C-alpha positions in Angstrom: 4.7 -24.4 -4.4 6.7 -21.3 -4.6 5.2 -17.8 -4.4 5.9 -14.7 -6.3 5.6 -11.2 -4.8 5.7 -8.1 -7.1 6.4 -4.6 -6.1 6.7 -1.3 -8.0 4.4 0.0 -10.7 2.3 3.0 -10.4 1.3 5.9 -12.6 3.6 7.9 -14.9 3.3 10.2 -17.9 4.2 9.0 -21.4 7.9 9.0 -21.9 8.6 8.2 -18.3 10.1 5.2 -16.6 9.1 2.7 -14.0 10.7 -0.3 -12.4 9.1 -3.5 -11.2 10.5 -6.2 -8.9 9.5 -9.7 -8.1 10.8 -11.9 -5.4 10.4 -15.7 -5.5 10.1 -17.7 -2.3 12.2 -20.5 -3.6 15.7 -20.7 -5.0 15.5 -18.5 -8.2 18.3 -20.6 -9.8 15.7 -23.4 -10.3 13.3 -21.2 -12.3 12.9 -19.5 -15.6 11.4 -16.0 -14.8 9.3 -13.7 -16.9 6.9 -10.7 -17.0 3.5 -10.7 -18.6 0.8 -8.0 -18.8 -2.9 -7.8 -19.3 -4.7 -4.7 -20.4 -8.5 -4.3 -19.6 -10.6 -6.4 -21.8 -7.6 -8.1 -23.4 -5.8 -11.4 -22.9 -2.6 -11.7 -21.0 0.5 -11.5 -23.1 4.2 -12.1 -22.6 6.5 -9.1 -22.1 9.9 -10.6 -21.3 11.5 -13.8 -20.2 14.9 -14.9 -18.9 16.6 -18.2 -18.3 17.8 -19.1 -14.8 21.4 -18.0 -15.3 20.4 -15.0 -17.3 22.1 -16.1 -20.5 18.9 -16.2 -22.5 16.5 -13.3 -22.8 13.4 -12.7 -24.9 11.2 -9.7 -25.4 7.8 -9.1 -27.0 8.2 -6.9 -30.1 6.1 -4.2 -28.5 8.6 -3.5 -25.8 11.9 -4.4 -27.5 14.5 -1.7 -26.9 12.4 0.0 -24.2 12.1 -2.7 -21.5 14.9 -4.6 -19.8 14.5 -7.8 -17.7 17.2 -8.7 -15.3 17.6 -11.0 -12.3 19.7 -11.3 -9.1 19.6 -14.9 -8.1 21.4 -14.2 -4.8 18.3 -12.1 -3.9 15.9 -14.4 -5.6 14.6 -11.4 -7.5 13.8 -10.5 -11.1 13.4 -7.0 -12.3 11.7 -5.2 -15.2 13.0 -1.8 -16.1 10.5 0.1 -18.3 11.7 3.2 -20.2 10.0 5.4 -22.7 6.6 4.3 -21.5 3.6 4.7 -23.8 -0.1 4.8 -23.0 -0.5 1.4 -24.6 1.8 0.0 -21.9 -1.0 0.5 -19.4 -1.9 -2.9 -17.9 -1.6 -5.1 -14.9 1.8 -6.6 -14.9 2.4 -10.1 -13.6 5.6 -11.8 -12.6 5.7 -15.4 -13.7 7.9 -18.5 -13.2 8.3 -22.0 -14.5 10.7 -24.8 -13.5 14.0 -24.6 -15.2 14.5 -26.7 -18.3 17.5 -28.6 -19.7 17.9 -26.1 -22.5 17.4 -22.3 -22.6 14.9 -22.3 -25.4 11.7 -23.3 -23.5 12.5 -20.7 -20.8 12.2 -18.0 -23.5 8.8 -19.1 -24.8 5.9 -17.3 -23.3 3.6 -20.4 -23.1 4.6 -22.8 -20.3 4.8 -20.3 -17.5 2.6 -21.7 -14.7 3.4 -19.8 -11.5 2.0 -16.3 -11.1 2.3 -13.3 -8.9 -0.7 -11.2 -7.8 -0.1 -8.5 -10.4 0.8 -4.8 -10.1 -0.9 -2.0 -12.0 1.1 0.3 -14.4 -0.8 3.3 -15.8 0.8 5.5 -18.4 -1.0 8.8 -19.2 -0.7 10.8 -22.4 
């Protein structure tokens, strides 16, 4: 079983930026990677996903145009750059992975991710 270790996060004022990183213990080329978040009292929701080679990317509507997912497979790391942050972005952010699929489509669907990091807190103040 691979492990995911997140770093980054913290507190920022609205309009600011933060960057998250996640390193996978296995070969990242074998995994679809994504970011999810869970606000207090709410269910966990998908934020962004990316296929193993990076050709396929999907974003939740709430972050479209503000967040960017990227990956460096040589470093077995996936990133989430978060710009123009809003108070409603406050949540615990989780890195996630799933085994790669024969087509890109399933990688981009939020359901199906079954490997999780420990989570990192992002707090955006108004």
